[in-house]
Coordinates of C-alpha atoms in Angstrom, one line a residue:
X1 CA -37.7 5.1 8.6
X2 CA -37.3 1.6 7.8
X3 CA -35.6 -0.6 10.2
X4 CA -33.2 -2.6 7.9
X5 CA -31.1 -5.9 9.0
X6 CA -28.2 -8.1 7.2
X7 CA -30.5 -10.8 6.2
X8 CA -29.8 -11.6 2.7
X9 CA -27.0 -9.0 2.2
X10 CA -24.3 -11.2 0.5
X11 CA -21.3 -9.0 -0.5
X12 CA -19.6 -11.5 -2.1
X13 CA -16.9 -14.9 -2.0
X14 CA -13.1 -14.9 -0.8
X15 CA -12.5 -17.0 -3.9
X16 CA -12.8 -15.0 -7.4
X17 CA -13.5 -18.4 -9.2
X18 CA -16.6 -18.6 -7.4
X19 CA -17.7 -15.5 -8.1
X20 CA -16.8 -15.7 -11.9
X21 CA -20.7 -15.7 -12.7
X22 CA -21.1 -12.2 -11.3
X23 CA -17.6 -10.7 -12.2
X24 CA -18.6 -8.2 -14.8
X25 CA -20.7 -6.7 -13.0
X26 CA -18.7 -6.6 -9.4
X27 CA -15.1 -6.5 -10.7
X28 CA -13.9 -3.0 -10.9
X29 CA -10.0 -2.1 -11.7
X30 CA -9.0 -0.3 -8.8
X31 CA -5.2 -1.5 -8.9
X32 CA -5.0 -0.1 -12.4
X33 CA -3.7 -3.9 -13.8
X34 CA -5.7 -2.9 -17.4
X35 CA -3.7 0.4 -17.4
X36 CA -0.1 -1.1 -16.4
X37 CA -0.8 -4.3 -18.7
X38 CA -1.3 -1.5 -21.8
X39 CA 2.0 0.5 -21.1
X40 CA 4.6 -3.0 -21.2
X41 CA 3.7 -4.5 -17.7
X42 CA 3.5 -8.4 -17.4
X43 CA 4.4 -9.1 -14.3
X44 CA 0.9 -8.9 -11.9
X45 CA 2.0 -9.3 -8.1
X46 CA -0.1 -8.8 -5.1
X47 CA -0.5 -10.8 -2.0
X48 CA -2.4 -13.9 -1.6
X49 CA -5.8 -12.3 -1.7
X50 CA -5.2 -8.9 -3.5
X51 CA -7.2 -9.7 -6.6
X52 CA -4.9 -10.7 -8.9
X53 CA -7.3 -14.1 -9.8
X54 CA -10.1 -11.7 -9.5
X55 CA -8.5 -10.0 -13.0
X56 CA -7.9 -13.2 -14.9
X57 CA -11.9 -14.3 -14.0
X58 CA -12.7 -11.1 -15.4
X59 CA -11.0 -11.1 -18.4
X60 CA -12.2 -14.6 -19.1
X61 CA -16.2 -13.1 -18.7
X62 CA -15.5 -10.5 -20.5
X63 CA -14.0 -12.7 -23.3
X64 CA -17.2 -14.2 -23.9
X65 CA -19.5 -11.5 -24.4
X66 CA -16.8 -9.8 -26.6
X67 CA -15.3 -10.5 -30.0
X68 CA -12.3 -8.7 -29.8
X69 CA -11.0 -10.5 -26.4
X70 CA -9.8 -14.2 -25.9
X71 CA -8.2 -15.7 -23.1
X72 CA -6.8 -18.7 -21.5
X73 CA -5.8 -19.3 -17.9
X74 CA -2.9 -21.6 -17.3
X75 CA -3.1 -23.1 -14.0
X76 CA -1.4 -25.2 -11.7
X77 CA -3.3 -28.3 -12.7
X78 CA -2.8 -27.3 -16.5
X79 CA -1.8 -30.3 -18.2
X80 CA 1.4 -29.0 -20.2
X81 CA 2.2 -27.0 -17.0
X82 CA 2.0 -29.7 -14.7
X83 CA 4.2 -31.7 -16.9
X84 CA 7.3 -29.1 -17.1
X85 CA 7.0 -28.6 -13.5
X86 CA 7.3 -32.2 -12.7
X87 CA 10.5 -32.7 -14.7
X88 CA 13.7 -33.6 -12.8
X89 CA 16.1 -30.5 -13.7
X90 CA 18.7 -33.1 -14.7
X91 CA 16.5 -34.2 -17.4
X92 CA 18.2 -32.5 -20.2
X93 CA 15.3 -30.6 -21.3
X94 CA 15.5 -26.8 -22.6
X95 CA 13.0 -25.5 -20.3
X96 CA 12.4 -22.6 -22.0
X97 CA 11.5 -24.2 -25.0
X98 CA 9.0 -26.2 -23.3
X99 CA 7.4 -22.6 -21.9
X100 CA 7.3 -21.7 -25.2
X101 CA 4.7 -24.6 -26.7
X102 CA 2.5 -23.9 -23.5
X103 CA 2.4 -20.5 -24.8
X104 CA 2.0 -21.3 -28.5
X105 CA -0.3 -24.1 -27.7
X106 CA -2.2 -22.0 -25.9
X107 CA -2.5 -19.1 -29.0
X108 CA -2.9 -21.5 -31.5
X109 CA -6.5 -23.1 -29.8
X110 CA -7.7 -19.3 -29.0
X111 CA -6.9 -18.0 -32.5
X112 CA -8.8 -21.6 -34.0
X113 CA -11.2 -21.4 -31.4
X114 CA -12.0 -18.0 -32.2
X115 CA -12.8 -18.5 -35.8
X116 CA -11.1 -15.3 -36.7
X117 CA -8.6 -15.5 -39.3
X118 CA -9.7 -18.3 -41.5
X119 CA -9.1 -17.0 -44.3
X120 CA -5.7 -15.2 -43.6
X121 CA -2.9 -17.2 -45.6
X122 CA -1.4 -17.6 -42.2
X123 CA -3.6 -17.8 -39.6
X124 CA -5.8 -19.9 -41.6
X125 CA -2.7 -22.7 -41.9
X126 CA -3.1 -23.0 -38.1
X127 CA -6.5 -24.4 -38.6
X128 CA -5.2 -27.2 -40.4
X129 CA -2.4 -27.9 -38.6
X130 CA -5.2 -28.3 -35.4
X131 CA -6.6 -30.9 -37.1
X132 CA -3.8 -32.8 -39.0
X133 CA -2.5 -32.6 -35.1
X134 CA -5.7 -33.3 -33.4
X135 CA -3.7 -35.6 -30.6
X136 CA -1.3 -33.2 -30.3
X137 CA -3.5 -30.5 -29.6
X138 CA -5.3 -32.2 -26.6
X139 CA -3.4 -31.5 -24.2
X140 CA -4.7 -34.5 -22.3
X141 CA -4.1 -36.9 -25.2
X142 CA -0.3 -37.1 -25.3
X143 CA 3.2 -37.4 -22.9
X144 CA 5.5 -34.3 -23.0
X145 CA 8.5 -36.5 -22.6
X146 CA 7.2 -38.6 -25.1
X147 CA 6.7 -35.7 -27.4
X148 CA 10.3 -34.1 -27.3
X149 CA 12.4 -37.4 -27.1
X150 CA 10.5 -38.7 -30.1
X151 CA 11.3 -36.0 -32.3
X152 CA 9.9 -33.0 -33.7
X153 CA 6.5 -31.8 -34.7
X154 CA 4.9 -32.9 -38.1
X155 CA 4.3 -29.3 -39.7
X156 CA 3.3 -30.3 -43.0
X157 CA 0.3 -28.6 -43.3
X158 CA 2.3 -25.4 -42.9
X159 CA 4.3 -26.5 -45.5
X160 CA 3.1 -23.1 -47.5
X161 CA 3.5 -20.4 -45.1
X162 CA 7.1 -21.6 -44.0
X163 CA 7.9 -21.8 -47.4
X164 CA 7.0 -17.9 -47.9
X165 CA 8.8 -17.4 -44.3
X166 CA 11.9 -19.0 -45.2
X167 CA 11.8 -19.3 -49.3
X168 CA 12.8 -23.0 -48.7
X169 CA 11.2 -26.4 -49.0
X170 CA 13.4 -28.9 -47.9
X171 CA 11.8 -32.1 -46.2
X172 CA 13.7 -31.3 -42.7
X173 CA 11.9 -28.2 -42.1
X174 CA 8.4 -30.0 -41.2
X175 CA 10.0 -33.1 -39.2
X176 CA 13.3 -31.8 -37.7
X177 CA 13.7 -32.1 -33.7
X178 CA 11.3 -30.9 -31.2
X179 CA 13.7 -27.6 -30.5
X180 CA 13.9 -26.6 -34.4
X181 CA 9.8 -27.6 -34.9
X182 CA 8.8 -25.2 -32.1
X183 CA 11.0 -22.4 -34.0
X184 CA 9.1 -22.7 -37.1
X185 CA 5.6 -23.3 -35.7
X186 CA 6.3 -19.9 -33.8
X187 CA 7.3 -18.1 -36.5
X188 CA 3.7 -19.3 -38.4
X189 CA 2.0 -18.2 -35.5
X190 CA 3.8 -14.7 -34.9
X191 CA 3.0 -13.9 -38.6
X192 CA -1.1 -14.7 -38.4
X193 CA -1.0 -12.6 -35.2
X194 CA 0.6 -9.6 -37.4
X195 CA -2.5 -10.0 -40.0
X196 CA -4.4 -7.1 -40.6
X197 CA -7.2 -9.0 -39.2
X198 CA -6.2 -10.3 -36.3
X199 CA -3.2 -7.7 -34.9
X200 CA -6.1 -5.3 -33.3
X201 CA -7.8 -8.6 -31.3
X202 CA -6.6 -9.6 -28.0
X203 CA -6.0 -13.4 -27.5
X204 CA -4.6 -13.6 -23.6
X205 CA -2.6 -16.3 -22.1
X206 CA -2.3 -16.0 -18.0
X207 CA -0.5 -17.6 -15.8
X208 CA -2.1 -18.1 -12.3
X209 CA -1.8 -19.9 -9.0
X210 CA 1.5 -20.8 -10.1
X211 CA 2.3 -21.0 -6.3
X212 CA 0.5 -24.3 -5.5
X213 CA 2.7 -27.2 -5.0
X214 CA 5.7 -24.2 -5.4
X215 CA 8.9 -24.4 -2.7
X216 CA 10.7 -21.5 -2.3
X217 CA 13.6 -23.9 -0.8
X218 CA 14.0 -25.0 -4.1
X219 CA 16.2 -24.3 -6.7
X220 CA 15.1 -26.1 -9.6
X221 CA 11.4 -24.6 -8.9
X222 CA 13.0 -21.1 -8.5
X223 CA 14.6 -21.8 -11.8
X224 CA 12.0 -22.8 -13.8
X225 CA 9.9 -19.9 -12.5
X226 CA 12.3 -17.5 -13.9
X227 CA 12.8 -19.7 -17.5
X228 CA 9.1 -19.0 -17.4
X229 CA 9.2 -15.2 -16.2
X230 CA 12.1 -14.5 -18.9
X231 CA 10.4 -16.6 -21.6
X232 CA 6.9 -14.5 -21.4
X233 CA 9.4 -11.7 -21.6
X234 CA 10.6 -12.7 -25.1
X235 CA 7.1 -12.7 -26.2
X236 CA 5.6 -9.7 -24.9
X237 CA 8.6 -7.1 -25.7
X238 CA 9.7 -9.0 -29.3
X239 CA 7.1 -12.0 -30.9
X240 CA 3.9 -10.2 -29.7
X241 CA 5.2 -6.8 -30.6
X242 CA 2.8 -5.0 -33.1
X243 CA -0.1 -7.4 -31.9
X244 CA -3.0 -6.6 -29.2
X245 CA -1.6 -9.8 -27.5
X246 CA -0.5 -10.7 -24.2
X247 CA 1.0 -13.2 -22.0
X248 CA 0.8 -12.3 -18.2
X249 CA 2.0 -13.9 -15.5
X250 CA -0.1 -13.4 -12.1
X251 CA 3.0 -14.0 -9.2
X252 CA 2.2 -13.9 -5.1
X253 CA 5.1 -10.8 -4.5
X254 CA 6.5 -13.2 -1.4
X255 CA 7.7 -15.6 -4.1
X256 CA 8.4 -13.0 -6.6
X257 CA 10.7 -11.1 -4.0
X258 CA 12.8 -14.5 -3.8
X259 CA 13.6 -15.0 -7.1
X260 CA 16.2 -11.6 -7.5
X261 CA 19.8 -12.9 -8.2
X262 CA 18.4 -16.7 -9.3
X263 CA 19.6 -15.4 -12.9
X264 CA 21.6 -12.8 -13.6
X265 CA 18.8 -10.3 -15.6
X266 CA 15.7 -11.2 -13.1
X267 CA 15.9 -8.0 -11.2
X268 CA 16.1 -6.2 -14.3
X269 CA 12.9 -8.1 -15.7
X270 CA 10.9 -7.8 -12.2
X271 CA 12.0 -3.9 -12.1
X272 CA 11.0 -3.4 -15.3
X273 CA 7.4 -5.4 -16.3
X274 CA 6.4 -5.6 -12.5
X275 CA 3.0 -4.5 -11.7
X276 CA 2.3 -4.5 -7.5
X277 CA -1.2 -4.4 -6.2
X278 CA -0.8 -2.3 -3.3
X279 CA -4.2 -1.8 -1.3
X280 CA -2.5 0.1 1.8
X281 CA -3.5 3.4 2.4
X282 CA -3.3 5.5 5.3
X283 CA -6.4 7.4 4.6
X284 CA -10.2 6.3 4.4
X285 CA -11.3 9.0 1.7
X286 CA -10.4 7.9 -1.5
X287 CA -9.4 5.0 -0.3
X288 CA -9.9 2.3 -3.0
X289 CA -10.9 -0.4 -0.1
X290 CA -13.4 1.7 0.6
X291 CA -14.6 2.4 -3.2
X292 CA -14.2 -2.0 -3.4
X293 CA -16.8 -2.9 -0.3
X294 CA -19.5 0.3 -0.8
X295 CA -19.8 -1.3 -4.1
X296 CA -20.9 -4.6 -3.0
X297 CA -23.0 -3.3 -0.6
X298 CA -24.7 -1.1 -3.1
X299 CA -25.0 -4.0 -5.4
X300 CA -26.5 -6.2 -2.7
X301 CA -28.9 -3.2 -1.8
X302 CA -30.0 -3.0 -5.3
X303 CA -30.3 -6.8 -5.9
X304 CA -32.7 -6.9 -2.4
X305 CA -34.4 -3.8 -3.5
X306 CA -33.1 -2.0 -0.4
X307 CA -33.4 1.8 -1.3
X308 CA -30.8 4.4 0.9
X309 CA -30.7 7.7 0.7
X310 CA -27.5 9.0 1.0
X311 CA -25.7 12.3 -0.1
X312 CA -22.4 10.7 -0.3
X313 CA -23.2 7.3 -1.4
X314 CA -21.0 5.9 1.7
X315 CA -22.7 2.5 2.6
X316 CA -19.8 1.8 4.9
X317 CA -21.0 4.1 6.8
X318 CA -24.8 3.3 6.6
X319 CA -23.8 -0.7 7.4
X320 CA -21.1 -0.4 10.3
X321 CA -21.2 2.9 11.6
X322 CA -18.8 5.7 11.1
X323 CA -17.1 5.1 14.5
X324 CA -15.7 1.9 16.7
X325 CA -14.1 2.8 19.6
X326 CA -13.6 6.8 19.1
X327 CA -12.1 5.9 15.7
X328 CA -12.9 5.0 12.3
X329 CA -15.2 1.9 11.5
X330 CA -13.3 1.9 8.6
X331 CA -9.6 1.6 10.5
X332 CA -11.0 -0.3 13.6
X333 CA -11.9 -3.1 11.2
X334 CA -8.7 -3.0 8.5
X335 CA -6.4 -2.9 11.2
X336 CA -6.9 -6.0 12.0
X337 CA -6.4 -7.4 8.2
X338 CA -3.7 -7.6 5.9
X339 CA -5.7 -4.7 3.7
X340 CA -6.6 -6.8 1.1
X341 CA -10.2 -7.2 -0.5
X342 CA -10.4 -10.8 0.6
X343 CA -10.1 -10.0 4.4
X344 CA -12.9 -7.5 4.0
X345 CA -15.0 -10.3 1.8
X346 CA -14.3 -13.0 4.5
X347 CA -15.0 -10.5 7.4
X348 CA -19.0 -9.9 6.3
X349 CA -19.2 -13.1 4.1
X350 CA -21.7 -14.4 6.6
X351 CA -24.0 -11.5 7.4
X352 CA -26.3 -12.4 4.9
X353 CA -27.8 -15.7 6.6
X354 CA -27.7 -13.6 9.7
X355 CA -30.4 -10.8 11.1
X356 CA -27.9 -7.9 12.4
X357 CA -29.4 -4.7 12.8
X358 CA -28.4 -1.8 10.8
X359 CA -25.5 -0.6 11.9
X360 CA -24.3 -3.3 13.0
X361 CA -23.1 -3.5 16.6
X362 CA -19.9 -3.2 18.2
X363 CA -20.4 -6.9 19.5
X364 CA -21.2 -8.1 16.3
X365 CA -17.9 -6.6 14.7
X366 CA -15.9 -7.7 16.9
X367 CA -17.5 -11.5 16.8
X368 CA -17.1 -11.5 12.9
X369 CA -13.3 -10.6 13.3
X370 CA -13.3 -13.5 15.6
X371 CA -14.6 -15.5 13.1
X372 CA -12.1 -13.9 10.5
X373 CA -9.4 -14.7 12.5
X374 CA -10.1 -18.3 12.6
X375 CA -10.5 -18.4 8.9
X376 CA -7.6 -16.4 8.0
X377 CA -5.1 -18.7 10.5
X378 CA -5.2 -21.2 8.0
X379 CA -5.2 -19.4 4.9
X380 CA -1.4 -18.2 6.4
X381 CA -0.6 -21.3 7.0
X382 CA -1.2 -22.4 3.2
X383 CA 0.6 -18.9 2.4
X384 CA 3.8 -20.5 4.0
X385 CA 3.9 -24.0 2.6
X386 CA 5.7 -22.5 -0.2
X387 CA 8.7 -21.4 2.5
X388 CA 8.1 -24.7 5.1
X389 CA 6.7 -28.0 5.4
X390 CA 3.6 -28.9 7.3
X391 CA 5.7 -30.2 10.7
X392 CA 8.2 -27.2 10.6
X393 CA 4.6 -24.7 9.8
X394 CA 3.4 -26.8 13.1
X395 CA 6.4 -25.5 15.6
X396 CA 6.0 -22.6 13.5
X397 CA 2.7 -21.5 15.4
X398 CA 3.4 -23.2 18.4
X399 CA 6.2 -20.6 19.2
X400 CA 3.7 -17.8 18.1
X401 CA 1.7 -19.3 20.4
X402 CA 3.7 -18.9 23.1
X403 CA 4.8 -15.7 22.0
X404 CA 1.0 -14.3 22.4
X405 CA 1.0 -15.7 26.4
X406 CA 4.2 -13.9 26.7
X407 CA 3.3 -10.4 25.0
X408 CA -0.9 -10.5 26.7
X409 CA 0.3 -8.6 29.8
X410 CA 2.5 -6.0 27.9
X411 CA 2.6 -4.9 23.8
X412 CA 5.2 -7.0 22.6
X413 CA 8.2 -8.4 23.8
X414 CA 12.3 -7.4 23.7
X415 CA 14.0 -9.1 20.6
X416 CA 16.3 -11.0 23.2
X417 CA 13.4 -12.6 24.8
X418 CA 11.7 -13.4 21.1
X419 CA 15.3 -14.7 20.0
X420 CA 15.2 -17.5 23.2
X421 CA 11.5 -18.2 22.5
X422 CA 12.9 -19.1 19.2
X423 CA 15.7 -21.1 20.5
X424 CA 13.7 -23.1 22.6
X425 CA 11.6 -24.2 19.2
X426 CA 15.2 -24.9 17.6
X427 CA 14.2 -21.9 15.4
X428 CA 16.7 -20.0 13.2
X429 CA 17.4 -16.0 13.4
X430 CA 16.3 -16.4 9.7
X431 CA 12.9 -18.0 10.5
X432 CA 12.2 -15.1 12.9
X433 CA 13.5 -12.8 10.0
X434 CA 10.7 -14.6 7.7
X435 CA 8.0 -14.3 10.1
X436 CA 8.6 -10.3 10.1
X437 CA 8.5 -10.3 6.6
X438 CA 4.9 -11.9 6.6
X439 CA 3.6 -9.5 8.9
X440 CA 3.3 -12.0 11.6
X441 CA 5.7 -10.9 13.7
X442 CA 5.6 -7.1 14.1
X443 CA 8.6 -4.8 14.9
X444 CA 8.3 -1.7 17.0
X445 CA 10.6 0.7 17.2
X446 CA 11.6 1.5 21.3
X447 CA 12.7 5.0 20.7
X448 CA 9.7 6.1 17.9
X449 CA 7.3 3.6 19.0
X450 CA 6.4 3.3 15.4
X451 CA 5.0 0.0 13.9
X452 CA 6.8 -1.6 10.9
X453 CA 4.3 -4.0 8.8
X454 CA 5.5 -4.9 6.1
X455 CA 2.5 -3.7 3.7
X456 CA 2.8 -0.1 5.0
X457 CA 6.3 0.9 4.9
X458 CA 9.8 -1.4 5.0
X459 CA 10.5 -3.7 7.2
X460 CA 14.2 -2.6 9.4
X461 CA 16.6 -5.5 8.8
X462 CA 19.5 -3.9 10.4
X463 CA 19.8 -3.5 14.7
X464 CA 17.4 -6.0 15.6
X465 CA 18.0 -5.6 19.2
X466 CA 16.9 -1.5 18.6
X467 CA 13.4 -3.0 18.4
X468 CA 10.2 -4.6 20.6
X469 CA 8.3 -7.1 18.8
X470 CA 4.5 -7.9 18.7
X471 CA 2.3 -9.9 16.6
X472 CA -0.1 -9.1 14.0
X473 CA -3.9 -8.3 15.4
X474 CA -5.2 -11.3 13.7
X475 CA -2.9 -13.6 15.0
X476 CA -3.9 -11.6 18.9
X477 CA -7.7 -12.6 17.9
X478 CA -7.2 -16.2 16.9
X479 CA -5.0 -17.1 19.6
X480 CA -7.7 -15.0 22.1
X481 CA -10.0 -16.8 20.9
X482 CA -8.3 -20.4 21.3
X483 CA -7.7 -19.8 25.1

């Protein structure tokens, strides 16, 4: 037989944007967002590093090798959405209504850029109100300020459809304030998404990475998170309704857990369109980890012309080994992640420049977790800009720090010992209870000795002092490995 090695075995990227070249071909939908998004579901969350980018760079592949699918990924650094999120809350500006033109701005250029519906006495309006508007419709080309204080938007050229919408033709209804122009330009657009032609095709707006440059210590960001949340509400459950169309909003669950009780009907909305990518299971068969990574290493086997015969198509197995330590490969390695298909990307990302024998050795695992460790310190670190700053992050780690040289003689540590170490970093009780609800700090239960990590089962809030407390085994690597 063969004597195989790693060399030129690339599994794949962390990132899904820089994979988006391959995506059709390695994106599979394990988490079930295709299935959830078709029965009402809006609301994608996951952990940083779940795959919820990983669906919108599909979607957007698929898009172009199909003519029934459209989509658009809004951004951070969109334009439009940089502009609403950058706008004092005591401007005086209805937020929601501002949400609503990213959305219908966003439509509008799909349905044009499509070339479907040109002939629809709606949808083929919108054509030429994208070019009487040409400035307008460049995102880059105009102020939103600018746009709302001056007025309205000139709707002339859909002076015939909102005549037939609204059996009226006075002058107002095309130049009226920006608040009434968005109602009517809405109503144009809702109607060409109802023609015959064009209520079967998918045109999908997305909302991603909506975290960056997000504070959960903020208000007026928590705010206009949920004016956004409830405003993609509106259109999925009543203006797309009867239309293949979608808006979806792609949320990290850490900030997405925050925002119950900002308004009064979030919980309601998050309970009811929430879709959560949960990759935790406590089982390797079926597990759809598992099914995720033996697919890229089939697909790099194929792509190097590696042939394997095996009965049950397990290339975990065949790569790593079926045991580590008297347990599974499979466990040995994921309990020291967060379970989430980046971990496992970042873990091997490497192997391919490298010559590791087939299995791959204990040393050699245990040297790429190393090397994951380091990588994924600083990915939790960006995770938790959105809670502290950079100096607070800082002291932060410093305390974890010491925590580790505390706990390295013994498992963990009593929660009056953690609760000084705290003190001594002018740390609150609620920083600690932060920390735990990361999966940084673990609990441990003195009397059950089980584990609470917040991805497997909930995390105790009550009797604090009823528990020992340890830290996550990729925070015991990278600190290890700093010594």
């Amino acid at each position: 037989m063969a004597k195989h090695t790693t060399r030129n075995l690339f599994l794949g990227l962390p990132e899904a944007e820089a994979e988006a070249q391959n995506m059709l071909n390695l994106y599979q939908d394990y988490m079930g967002i295709e299935t959830a998004l078709s029965h009402g579901k809006f609301i994608v969350t996951g952990r940083k590093g779940s795959g919820k980018s990983a669906y919108a760079v599909w979607l957007n592949e698929e898009a172009k090798t199909s003519q029934e699918i459209w989509c658009k990924i809004v951004k951070h650094n969109d334009r439009l959405l940089e502009q609403v999120f950058r706008i004092p809350d005591a401007a005086g500006f209805d937020m929601v209504v501002l949400f609503e033109w990213i959305i219908i701005y966003h439509l509008i250029i799909l349905i044009t850029d499509s070339g479907e519906g040109k002939y629809g006495e709606y949808a083929s309006k919108l054509y030429d109100f994208r070019k009487d508007n040409a400035k307008l419709m460049n995102e880059g080309m105009y102020d939103l300020k600018e746009l709302v204080n001056k007025g309205g938007i000139d709707l002339t050229s859909l002076r015939i459809p909102l005549l037939k919408i609204y059996g009226t033709s006075e002058k107002k209804l095309y130049k009226a304030d920006f608040l009434s122009t968005i109602h009517y330009l809405k109503a144009v657009l809702i109607e060409a998404l109802k023609q015959e032609n064009l209520k079967h095709l998918k045109y999908y707006v997305i909302f991603d990475d909506l975290d960056v440059k997000f504070k959960l210590t903020s208000e007026t960001d928590k705010v206009k998170l949920v004016d956004l949340i409830r405003t993609v509400r509106d259109y999925n459950t009543s203006h797309l309704l009867g239309t293949a169309s979608r808006v979806v909003l792609l949320l990290r669950d850490d900030i997405s857990a925050k925002l119950s009780g900002v308004e009064c009907d979030t919980n309601k909305i998050l309970e009811s369109y929430e879709h959560h990518i949960d990759w935790y299971t406590h089982y390797d068969d079926g597990n759809h980890l598992r099914q995720f990574i033996n697919r890229r290493i089939e697909l790099a086997l194929e792509k190097n012309s590696i042939s394997v015969n095996l009965k049950d198509k397990d290339y975990w197995n065949w790569l790593v080994g079926s045991e580590i330590d008297y347990k599974s490969s499979f466990k040995y390695i994921l309990d020291n992640t967060y379970y989430l298909p980046r971990d496992i990307l970042t873990i091997f990302k490497e192997i391919g420049a490298r010559s590791y024998s087939i299995p791959i050795s204990r040393d050699k695992i245990d040297f790429l977790l190393e090397e994951y460790a380091k990588s994924k310190f600083y990915e939790i670190r960006n995770e938790l800009v959105v809670v502290w700053n950079e100096q607070k992050i800082d002291t932060i780690f410093e305390m974890l720090g010491d925590m580790f040289d505390l706990i390295c003689d013994r498992n963990d540590i009593s929660y009056e010992d953690l609760s000084k170490l705290a003190e001594d970093y002018k740390l609150m009780e609620n920083d600690l209870d932060i920390l735990v609800e990361y999966s940084l700090i673990i609990p441990r239960d003195i009397h059950t000795n089980k584990l609470f990590i917040k991805y497997r089962e909930k995390v105790p809030t009550r009797k604090k002092t009823r528990y020992f407390y340890g830290l996550h085994k990729v925070l015991m690597l990278y600190f290890n490995a700093m010594q």
